[in-house]
Each structure stands twice: as C-alpha cells, then as structure tokens.
N, CA, C and O atoms as a Tripos MOL2 file, in Angstrom:
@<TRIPOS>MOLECULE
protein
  172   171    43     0     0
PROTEIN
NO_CHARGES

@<TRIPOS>ATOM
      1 N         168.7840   42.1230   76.0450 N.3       1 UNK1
      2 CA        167.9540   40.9400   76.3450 C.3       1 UNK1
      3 C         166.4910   41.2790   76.0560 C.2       1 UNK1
      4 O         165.9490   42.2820   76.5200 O.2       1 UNK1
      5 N         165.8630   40.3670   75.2440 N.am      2 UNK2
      6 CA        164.7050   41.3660   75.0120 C.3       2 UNK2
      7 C         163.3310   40.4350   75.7600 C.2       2 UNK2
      8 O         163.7440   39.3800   76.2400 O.2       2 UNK2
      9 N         162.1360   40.6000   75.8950 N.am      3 UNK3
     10 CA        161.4670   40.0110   76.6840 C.3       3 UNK3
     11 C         161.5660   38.1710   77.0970 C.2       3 UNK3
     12 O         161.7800   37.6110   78.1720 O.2       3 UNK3
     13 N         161.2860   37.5840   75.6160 N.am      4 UNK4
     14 CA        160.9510   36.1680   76.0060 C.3       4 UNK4
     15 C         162.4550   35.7530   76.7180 C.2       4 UNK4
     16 O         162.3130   34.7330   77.3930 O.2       4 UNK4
     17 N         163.7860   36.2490   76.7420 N.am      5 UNK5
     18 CA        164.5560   35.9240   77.2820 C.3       5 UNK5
     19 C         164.6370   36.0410   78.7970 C.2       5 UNK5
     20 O         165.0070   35.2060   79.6220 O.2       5 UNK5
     21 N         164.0790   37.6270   78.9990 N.am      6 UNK6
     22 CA        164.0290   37.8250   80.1200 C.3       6 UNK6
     23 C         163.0610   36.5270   81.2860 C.2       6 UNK6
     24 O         163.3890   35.9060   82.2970 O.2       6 UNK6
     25 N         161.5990   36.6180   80.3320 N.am      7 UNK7
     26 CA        160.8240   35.5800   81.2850 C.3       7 UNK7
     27 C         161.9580   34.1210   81.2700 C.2       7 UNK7
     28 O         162.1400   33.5500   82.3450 O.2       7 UNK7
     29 N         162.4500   33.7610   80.3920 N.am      8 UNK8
     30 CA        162.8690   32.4950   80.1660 C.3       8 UNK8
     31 C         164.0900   32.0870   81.9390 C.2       8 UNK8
     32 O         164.1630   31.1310   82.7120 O.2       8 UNK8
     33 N         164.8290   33.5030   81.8230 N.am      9 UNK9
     34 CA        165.9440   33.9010   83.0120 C.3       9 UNK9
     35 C         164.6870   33.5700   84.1630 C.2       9 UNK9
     36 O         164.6000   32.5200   84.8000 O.2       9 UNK9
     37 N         163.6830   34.8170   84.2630 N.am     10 UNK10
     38 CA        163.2120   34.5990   85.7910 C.3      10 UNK10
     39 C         162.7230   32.7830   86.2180 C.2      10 UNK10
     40 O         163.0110   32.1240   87.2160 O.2      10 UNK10
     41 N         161.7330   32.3360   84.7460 N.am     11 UNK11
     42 CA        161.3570   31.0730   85.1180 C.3      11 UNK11
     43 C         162.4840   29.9550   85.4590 C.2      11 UNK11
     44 O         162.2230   29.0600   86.2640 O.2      11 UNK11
     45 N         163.6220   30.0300   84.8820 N.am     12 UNK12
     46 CA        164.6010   29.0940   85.3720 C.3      12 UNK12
     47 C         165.1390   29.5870   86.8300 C.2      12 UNK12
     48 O         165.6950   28.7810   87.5760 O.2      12 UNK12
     49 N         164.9310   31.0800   87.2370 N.am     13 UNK13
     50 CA        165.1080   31.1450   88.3020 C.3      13 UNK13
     51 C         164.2880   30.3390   89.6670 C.2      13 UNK13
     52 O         164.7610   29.6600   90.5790 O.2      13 UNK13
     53 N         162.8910   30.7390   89.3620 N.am     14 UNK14
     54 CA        161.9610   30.4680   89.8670 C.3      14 UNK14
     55 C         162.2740   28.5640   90.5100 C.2      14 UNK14
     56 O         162.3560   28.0470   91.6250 O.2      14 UNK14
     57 N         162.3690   28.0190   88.9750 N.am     15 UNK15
     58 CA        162.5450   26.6840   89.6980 C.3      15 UNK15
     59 C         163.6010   26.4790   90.5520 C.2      15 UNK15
     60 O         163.5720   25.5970   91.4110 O.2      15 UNK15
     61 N         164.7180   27.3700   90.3550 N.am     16 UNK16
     62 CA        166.3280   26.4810   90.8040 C.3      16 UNK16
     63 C         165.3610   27.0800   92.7320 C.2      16 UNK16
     64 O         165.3760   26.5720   93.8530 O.2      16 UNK16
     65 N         164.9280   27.8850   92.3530 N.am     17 UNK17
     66 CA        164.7630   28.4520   93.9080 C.3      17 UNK17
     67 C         163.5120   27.2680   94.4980 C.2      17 UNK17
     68 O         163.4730   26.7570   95.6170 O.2      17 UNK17
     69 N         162.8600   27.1210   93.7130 N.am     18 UNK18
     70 CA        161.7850   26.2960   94.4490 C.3      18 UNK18
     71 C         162.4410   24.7190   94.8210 C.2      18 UNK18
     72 O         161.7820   24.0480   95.6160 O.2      18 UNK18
     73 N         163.5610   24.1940   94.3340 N.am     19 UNK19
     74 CA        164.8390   23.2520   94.4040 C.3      19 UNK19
     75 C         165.2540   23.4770   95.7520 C.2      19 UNK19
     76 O         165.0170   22.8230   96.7670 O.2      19 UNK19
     77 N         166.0040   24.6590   95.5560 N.am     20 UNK20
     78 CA        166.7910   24.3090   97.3460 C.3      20 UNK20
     79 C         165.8790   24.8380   97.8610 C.2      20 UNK20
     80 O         166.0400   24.7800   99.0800 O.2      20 UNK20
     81 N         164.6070   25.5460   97.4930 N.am     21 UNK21
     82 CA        163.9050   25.2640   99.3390 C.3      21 UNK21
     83 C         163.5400   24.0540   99.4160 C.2      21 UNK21
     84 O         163.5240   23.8140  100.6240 O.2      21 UNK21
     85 N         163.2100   23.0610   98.8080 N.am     22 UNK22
     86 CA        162.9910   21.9320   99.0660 C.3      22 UNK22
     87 C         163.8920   21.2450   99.7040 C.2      22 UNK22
     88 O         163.5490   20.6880  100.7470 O.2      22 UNK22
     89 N         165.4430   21.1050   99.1620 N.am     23 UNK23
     90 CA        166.4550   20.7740   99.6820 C.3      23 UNK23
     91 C         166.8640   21.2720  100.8290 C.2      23 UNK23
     92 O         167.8270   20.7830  101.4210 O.2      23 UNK23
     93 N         166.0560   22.5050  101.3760 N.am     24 UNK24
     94 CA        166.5070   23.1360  102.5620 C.3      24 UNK24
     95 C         165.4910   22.4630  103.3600 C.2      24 UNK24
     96 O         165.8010   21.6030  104.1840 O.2      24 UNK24
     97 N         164.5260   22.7530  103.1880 N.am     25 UNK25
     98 CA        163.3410   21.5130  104.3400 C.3      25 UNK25
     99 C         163.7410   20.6030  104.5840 C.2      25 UNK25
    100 O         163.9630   20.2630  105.7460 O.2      25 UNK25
    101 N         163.9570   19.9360  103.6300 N.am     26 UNK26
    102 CA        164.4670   18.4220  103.7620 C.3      26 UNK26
    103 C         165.8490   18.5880  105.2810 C.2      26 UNK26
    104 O         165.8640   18.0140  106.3700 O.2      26 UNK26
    105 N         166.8250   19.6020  104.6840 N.am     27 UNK27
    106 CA        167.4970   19.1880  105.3000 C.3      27 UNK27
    107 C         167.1860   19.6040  106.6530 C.2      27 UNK27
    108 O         167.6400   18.8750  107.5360 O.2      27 UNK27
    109 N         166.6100   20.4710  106.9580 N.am     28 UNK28
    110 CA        166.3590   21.1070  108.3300 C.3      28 UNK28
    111 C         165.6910   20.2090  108.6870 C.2      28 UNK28
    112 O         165.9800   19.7750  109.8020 O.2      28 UNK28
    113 N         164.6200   19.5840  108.0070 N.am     29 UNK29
    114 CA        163.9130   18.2880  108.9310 C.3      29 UNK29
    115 C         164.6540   17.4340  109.5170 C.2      29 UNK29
    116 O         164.6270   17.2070  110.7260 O.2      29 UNK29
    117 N         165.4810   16.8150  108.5770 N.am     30 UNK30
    118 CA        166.4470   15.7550  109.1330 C.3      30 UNK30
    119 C         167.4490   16.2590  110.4970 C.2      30 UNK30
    120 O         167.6500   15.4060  111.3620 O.2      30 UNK30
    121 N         167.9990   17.4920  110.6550 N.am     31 UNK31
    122 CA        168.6820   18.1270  111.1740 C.3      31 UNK31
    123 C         167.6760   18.0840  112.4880 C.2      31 UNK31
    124 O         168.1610   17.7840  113.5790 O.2      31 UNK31
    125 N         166.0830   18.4270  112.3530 N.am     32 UNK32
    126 CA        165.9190   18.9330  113.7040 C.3      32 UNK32
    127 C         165.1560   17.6990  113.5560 C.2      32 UNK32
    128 O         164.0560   18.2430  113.4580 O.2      32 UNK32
    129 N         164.8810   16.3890  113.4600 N.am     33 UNK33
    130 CA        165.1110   14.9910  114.3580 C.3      33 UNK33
    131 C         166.1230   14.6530  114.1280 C.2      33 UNK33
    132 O         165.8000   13.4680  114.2180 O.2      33 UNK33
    133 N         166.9080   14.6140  113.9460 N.am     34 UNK34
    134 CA        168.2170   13.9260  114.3280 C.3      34 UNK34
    135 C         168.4340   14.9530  115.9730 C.2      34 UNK34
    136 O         168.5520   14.2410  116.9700 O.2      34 UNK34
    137 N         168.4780   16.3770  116.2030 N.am     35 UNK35
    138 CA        168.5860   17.0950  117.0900 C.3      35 UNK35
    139 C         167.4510   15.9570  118.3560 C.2      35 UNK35
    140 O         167.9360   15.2540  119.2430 O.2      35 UNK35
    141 N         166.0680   16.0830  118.0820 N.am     36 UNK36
    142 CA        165.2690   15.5710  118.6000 C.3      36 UNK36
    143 C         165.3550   13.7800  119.4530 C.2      36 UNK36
    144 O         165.1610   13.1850  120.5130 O.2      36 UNK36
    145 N         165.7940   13.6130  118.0210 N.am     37 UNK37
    146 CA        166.1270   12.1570  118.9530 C.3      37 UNK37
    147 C         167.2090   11.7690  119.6880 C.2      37 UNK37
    148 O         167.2880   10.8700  120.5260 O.2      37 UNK37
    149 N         168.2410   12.7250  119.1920 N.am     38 UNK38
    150 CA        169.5030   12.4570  120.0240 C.3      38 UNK38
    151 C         169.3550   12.8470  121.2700 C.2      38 UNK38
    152 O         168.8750   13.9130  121.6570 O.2      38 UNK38
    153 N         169.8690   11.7700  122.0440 N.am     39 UNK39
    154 CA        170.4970   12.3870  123.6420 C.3      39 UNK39
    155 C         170.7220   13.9500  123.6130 C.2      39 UNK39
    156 O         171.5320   14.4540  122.8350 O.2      39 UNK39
    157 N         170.1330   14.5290  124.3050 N.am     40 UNK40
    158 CA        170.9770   16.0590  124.2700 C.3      40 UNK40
    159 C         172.0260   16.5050  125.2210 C.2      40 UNK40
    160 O         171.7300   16.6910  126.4020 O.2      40 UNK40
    161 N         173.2520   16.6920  124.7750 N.am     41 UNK41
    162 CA        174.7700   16.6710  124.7670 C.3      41 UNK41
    163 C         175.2330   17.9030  125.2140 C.2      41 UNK41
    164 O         174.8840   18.7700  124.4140 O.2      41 UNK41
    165 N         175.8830   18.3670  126.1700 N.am     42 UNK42
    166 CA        175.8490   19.4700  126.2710 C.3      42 UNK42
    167 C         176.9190   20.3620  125.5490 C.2      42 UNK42
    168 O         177.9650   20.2440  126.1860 O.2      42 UNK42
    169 N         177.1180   21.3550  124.2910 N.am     43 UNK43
    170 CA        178.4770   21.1720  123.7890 C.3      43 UNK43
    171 C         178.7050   22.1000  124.4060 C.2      43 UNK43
    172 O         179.8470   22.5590  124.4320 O.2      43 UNK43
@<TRIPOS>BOND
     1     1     2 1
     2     2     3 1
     3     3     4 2
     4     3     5 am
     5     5     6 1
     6     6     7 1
     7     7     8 2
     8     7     9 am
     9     9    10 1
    10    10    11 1
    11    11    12 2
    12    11    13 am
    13    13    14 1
    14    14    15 1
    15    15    16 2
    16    15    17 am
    17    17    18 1
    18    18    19 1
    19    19    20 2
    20    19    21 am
    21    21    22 1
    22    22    23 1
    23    23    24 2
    24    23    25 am
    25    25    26 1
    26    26    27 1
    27    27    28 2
    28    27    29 am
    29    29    30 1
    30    30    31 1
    31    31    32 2
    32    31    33 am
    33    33    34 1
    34    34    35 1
    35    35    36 2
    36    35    37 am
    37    37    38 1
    38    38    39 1
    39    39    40 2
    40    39    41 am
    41    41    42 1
    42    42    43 1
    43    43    44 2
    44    43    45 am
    45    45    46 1
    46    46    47 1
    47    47    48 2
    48    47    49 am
    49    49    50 1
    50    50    51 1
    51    51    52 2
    52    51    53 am
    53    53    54 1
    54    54    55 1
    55    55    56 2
    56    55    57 am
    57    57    58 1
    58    58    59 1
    59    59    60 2
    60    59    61 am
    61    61    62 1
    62    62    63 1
    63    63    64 2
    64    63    65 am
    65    65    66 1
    66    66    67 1
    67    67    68 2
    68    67    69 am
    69    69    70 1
    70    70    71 1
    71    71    72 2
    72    71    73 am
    73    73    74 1
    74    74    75 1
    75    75    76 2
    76    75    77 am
    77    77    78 1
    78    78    79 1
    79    79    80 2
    80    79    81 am
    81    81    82 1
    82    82    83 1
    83    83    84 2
    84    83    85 am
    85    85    86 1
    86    86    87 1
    87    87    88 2
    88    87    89 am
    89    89    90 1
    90    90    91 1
    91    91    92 2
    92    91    93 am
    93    93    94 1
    94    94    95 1
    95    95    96 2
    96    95    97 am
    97    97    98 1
    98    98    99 1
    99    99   100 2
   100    99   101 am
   101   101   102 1
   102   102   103 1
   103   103   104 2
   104   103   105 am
   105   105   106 1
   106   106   107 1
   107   107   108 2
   108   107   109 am
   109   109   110 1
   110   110   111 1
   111   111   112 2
   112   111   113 am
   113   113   114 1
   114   114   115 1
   115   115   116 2
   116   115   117 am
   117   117   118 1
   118   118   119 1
   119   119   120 2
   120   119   121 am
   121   121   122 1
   122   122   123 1
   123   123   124 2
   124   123   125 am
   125   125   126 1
   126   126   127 1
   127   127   128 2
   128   127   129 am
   129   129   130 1
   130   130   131 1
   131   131   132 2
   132   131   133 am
   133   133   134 1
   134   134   135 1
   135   135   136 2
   136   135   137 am
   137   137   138 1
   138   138   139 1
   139   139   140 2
   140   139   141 am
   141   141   142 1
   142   142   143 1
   143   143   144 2
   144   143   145 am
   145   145   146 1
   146   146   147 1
   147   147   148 2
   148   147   149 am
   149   149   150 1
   150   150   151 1
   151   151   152 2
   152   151   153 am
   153   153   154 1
   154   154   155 1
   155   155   156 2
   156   155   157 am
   157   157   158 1
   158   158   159 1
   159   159   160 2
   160   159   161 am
   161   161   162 1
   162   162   163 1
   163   163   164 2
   164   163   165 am
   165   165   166 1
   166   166   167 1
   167   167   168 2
   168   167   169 am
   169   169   170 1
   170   170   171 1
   171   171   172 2
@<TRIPOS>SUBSTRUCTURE
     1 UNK1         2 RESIDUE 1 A UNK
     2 UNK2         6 RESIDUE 1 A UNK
     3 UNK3        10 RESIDUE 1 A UNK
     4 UNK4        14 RESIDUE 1 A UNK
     5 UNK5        18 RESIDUE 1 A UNK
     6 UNK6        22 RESIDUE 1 A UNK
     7 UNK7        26 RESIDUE 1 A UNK
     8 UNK8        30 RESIDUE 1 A UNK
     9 UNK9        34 RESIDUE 1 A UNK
    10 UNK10       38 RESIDUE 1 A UNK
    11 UNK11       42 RESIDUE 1 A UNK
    12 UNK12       46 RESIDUE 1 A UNK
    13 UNK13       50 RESIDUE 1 A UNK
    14 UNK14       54 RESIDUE 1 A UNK
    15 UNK15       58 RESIDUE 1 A UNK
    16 UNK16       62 RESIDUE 1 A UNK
    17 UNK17       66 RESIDUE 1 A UNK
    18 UNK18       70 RESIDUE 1 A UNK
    19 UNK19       74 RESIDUE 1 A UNK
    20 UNK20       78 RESIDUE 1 A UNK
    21 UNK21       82 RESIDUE 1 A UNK
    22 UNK22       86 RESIDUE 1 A UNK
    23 UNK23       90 RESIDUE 1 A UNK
    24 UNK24       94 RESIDUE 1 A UNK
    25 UNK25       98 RESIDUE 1 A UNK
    26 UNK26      102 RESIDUE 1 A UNK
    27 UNK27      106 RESIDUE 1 A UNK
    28 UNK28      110 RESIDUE 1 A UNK
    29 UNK29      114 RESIDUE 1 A UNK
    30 UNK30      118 RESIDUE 1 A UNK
    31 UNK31      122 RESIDUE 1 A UNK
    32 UNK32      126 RESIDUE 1 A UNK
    33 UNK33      130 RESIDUE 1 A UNK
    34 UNK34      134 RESIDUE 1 A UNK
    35 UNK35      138 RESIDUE 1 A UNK
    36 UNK36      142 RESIDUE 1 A UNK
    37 UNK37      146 RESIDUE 1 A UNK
    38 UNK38      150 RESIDUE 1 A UNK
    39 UNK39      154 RESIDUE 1 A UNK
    40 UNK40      158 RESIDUE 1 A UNK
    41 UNK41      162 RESIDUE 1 A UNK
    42 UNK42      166 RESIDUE 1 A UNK
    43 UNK43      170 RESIDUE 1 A UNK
C-alpha cells in the first residue's frame, strides 16, 4: 500500500468515525430524555 492509499484508508476512516459519534450522541440524547421524562420505574 503505498502512501496516497494509506492517507486515502485513514481519511475514510476518520469520517465513518466522526458518523457514529454523531449517531452515538444523538442516540444517547434521546435515550437520556426519554430516561428523564419518563416516570421512573423501578426495574
């Protein structure tokens, strides 16, 4: 693999990762109001 491939690998890495943290905020937000507003339940 010789360089421009290599950067080409990390930068597609870079985004897929900057993707699900987004998708991970998102979901933890929703997760902790939905937690928040719900009645709290004792499981």
């Amino acid at each position: 693999m010789d360089q421009i491939e290599f950067f080409q690998e990390m930068h597609d890495f870079e985004q897929q990762r900057e993707e699900n943290l987004r998708r991970l905020k998102q979901e933890l937000g929703e997760w902790m109001a939905a937690e928040y507003y719900a009645p709290h339940q004792a499981s």
